Amino acid sequence: QARLVESGGDTVHAGGSLRLSCAASTPTYYSMGWFRQAPGKEREGIAGIDSQNDAFYKDSVKGRFTISRDNSENKLFLQMNNLQPEDTAMYYCAAWPGSPTLFHAPSAVGDFGVWGQGTQVTVSS
């Protein structure tokens, strides 16, 4: 089973950008996605992508975040632009069998998927 390791989290000012990376230890053609969890809140899905790079997004990040993957490098990315304080959270990547749109249901992904350990994103106002 692949291990996933996220990187790229940092502290930025509102309006700034970050690019998160998720490295898989072995090739995976599962759907993959990004999730986040802020203190005191439930984990939410941000975006999902299949092995053909068909991508899907949570409405609140459309136009600001872009998910992509490089299957040759076993990597998943999340480009985040115009970050806002409400984007502050621990960001996780995951891989799972089935539709990439399952990112809308983190609990379902948890039953069948593989998760990374997370990377912290903090946006100051």
mmCIF file of C-alpha atoms in Angstrom:
data_model
loop_
_atom_site.group_PDB
_atom_site.id
_atom_site.type_symbol
_atom_site.label_atom_id
_atom_site.label_comp_id
_atom_site.label_asym_id
_atom_site.label_seq_id
_atom_site.Cartn_x
_atom_site.Cartn_y
_atom_site.Cartn_z
ATOM 1 C CA GLN A 1 0.000 0.000 0.000
ATOM 2 C CA ALA A 2 1.376 3.393 -0.972
ATOM 3 C CA ARG A 3 2.505 5.902 1.653
ATOM 4 C CA LEU A 4 1.651 9.529 1.033
ATOM 5 C CA VAL A 5 3.771 12.435 2.266
ATOM 6 C CA GLU A 6 2.612 16.037 1.961
ATOM 7 C CA SER A 7 4.859 19.087 1.848
ATOM 8 C CA GLY A 8 4.700 22.783 1.011
ATOM 9 C CA GLY A 9 2.628 24.109 3.896
ATOM 10 C CA ASP A 10 3.674 27.491 5.261
ATOM 11 C CA THR A 11 2.459 30.766 6.758
ATOM 12 C CA VAL A 12 1.485 33.421 4.217
ATOM 13 C CA HIS A 13 -0.355 36.729 4.187
ATOM 14 C CA ALA A 14 -3.867 37.007 2.783
ATOM 15 C CA GLY A 15 -3.726 37.175 -0.997
ATOM 16 C CA GLY A 16 -0.625 35.018 -1.142
ATOM 17 C CA SER A 17 -0.048 31.688 -2.871
ATOM 18 C CA LEU A 18 1.261 28.259 -1.938
ATOM 19 C CA ARG A 19 1.840 25.033 -3.814
ATOM 20 C CA LEU A 20 1.338 21.837 -1.867
ATOM 21 C CA SER A 21 2.864 18.555 -2.985
ATOM 22 C CA CYS A 22 2.009 14.970 -2.101
ATOM 23 C CA ALA A 23 4.515 12.263 -2.902
ATOM 24 C CA ALA A 24 3.377 8.652 -3.168
ATOM 25 C CA SER A 25 5.867 5.911 -2.321
ATOM 26 C CA THR A 26 4.604 3.712 -5.162
ATOM 27 C CA PRO A 27 2.745 4.386 -8.413
ATOM 28 C CA THR A 28 -0.983 4.737 -7.942
ATOM 29 C CA TYR A 29 -3.734 5.065 -10.484
ATOM 30 C CA TYR A 30 -6.337 5.567 -7.805
ATOM 31 C CA SER A 31 -8.259 8.773 -7.598
ATOM 32 C CA MET A 32 -6.479 11.304 -5.402
ATOM 33 C CA GLY A 33 -7.498 14.444 -3.658
ATOM 34 C CA TRP A 34 -6.871 17.172 -1.124
ATOM 35 C CA PHE A 35 -8.689 17.696 2.132
ATOM 36 C CA ARG A 36 -8.346 20.135 4.996
ATOM 37 C CA GLN A 37 -9.277 20.323 8.634
ATOM 38 C CA ALA A 38 -9.332 23.485 10.699
ATOM 39 C CA PRO A 39 -9.271 23.359 14.517
ATOM 40 C CA GLY A 40 -12.680 22.452 15.872
ATOM 41 C CA LYS A 41 -14.081 21.660 12.446
ATOM 42 C CA GLU A 42 -14.702 18.498 10.491
ATOM 43 C CA ARG A 43 -12.393 17.443 7.694
ATOM 44 C CA GLU A 44 -13.649 18.707 4.335
ATOM 45 C CA GLY A 45 -12.778 17.768 0.793
ATOM 46 C CA ILE A 46 -11.326 20.424 -1.459
ATOM 47 C CA ALA A 47 -10.665 18.709 -4.756
ATOM 48 C CA GLY A 48 -10.385 15.305 -6.399
ATOM 49 C CA ILE A 49 -8.664 14.105 -9.554
ATOM 50 C CA ASP A 50 -8.600 10.846 -11.451
ATOM 51 C CA SER A 51 -5.658 9.196 -13.186
ATOM 52 C CA GLN A 52 -6.565 10.977 -16.437
ATOM 53 C CA ASN A 53 -6.342 14.383 -14.722
ATOM 54 C CA ASP A 54 -10.072 15.029 -14.719
ATOM 55 C CA ALA A 55 -10.490 17.367 -11.753
ATOM 56 C CA PHE A 56 -13.365 18.336 -9.483
ATOM 57 C CA TYR A 57 -13.534 21.099 -6.868
ATOM 58 C CA LYS A 58 -15.417 22.300 -3.825
ATOM 59 C CA ASP A 59 -17.349 25.397 -4.885
ATOM 60 C CA SER A 60 -15.579 27.716 -2.463
ATOM 61 C CA VAL A 61 -12.142 27.066 -3.970
ATOM 62 C CA LYS A 62 -13.026 27.056 -7.665
ATOM 63 C CA GLY A 63 -10.985 29.641 -9.513
ATOM 64 C CA ARG A 64 -8.438 29.905 -6.670
ATOM 65 C CA PHE A 65 -7.128 26.339 -6.256
ATOM 66 C CA THR A 66 -5.876 23.972 -8.948
ATOM 67 C CA ILE A 67 -5.293 20.264 -8.395
ATOM 68 C CA SER A 68 -2.965 18.347 -10.687
ATOM 69 C CA ARG A 69 -0.967 15.145 -10.686
ATOM 70 C CA ASP A 70 2.155 13.829 -12.351
ATOM 71 C CA ASN A 71 1.809 10.069 -12.630
ATOM 72 C CA SER A 72 5.382 9.710 -13.912
ATOM 73 C CA GLU A 73 6.641 11.250 -10.644
ATOM 74 C CA ASN A 74 3.936 9.713 -8.399
ATOM 75 C CA LYS A 75 3.019 13.196 -7.203
ATOM 76 C CA LEU A 76 -0.108 15.191 -6.542
ATOM 77 C CA PHE A 77 -0.173 18.981 -6.341
ATOM 78 C CA LEU A 78 -2.447 21.731 -5.123
ATOM 79 C CA GLN A 79 -1.770 25.258 -6.332
ATOM 80 C CA MET A 80 -3.509 27.713 -4.031
ATOM 81 C CA ASN A 81 -3.844 31.361 -5.025
ATOM 82 C CA ASN A 82 -5.455 34.345 -3.316
ATOM 83 C CA LEU A 83 -5.345 32.576 0.020
ATOM 84 C CA GLN A 84 -7.617 33.884 2.746
ATOM 85 C CA PRO A 85 -7.563 33.465 6.541
ATOM 86 C CA GLU A 86 -10.445 30.991 6.284
ATOM 87 C CA ASP A 87 -8.146 28.703 4.274
ATOM 88 C CA THR A 88 -6.052 28.150 7.411
ATOM 89 C CA ALA A 89 -6.051 24.435 8.176
ATOM 90 C CA MET A 90 -4.083 21.222 8.134
ATOM 91 C CA TYR A 91 -4.095 19.975 4.551
ATOM 92 C CA TYR A 92 -4.105 16.274 3.752
ATOM 93 C CA CYS A 93 -3.805 14.280 0.557
ATOM 94 C CA ALA A 94 -5.417 10.910 0.036
ATOM 95 C CA ALA A 95 -5.735 8.193 -2.574
ATOM 96 C CA TRP A 96 -8.708 5.881 -2.967
ATOM 97 C CA PRO A 97 -10.330 3.482 -5.408
ATOM 98 C CA GLY A 98 -13.390 4.757 -7.228
ATOM 99 C CA SER A 99 -14.665 8.116 -8.395
ATOM 100 C CA PRO A 100 -12.645 11.281 -7.731
ATOM 101 C CA THR A 101 -15.913 12.973 -6.728
ATOM 102 C CA LEU A 102 -15.767 10.944 -3.491
ATOM 103 C CA PHE A 103 -13.656 13.827 -2.187
ATOM 104 C CA HIS A 104 -17.003 15.355 -1.164
ATOM 105 C CA ALA A 105 -17.281 12.559 1.421
ATOM 106 C CA PRO A 106 -14.068 12.320 3.462
ATOM 107 C CA SER A 107 -15.570 9.645 5.705
ATOM 108 C CA ALA A 108 -16.119 7.377 2.680
ATOM 109 C CA VAL A 109 -12.564 7.974 1.518
ATOM 110 C CA GLY A 110 -11.368 7.086 4.991
ATOM 111 C CA ASP A 111 -12.922 3.625 4.782
ATOM 112 C CA PHE A 112 -11.025 2.635 1.661
ATOM 113 C CA GLY A 113 -8.274 5.173 1.151
ATOM 114 C CA VAL A 114 -4.716 5.985 2.108
ATOM 115 C CA TRP A 115 -3.956 9.281 3.852
ATOM 116 C CA GLY A 116 -0.881 11.414 4.344
ATOM 117 C CA GLN A 117 0.115 12.953 7.654
ATOM 118 C CA GLY A 118 -0.797 16.522 6.690
ATOM 119 C CA THR A 119 0.922 19.848 6.141
ATOM 120 C CA GLN A 120 -0.080 23.070 7.914
ATOM 121 C CA VAL A 121 -1.245 26.122 5.989
ATOM 122 C CA THR A 122 -1.697 29.347 7.936
ATOM 123 C CA VAL A 123 -2.983 32.526 6.318
ATOM 124 C CA SER A 124 -2.662 35.765 8.262
ATOM 125 C CA SER A 125 -4.888 38.752 7.639
#
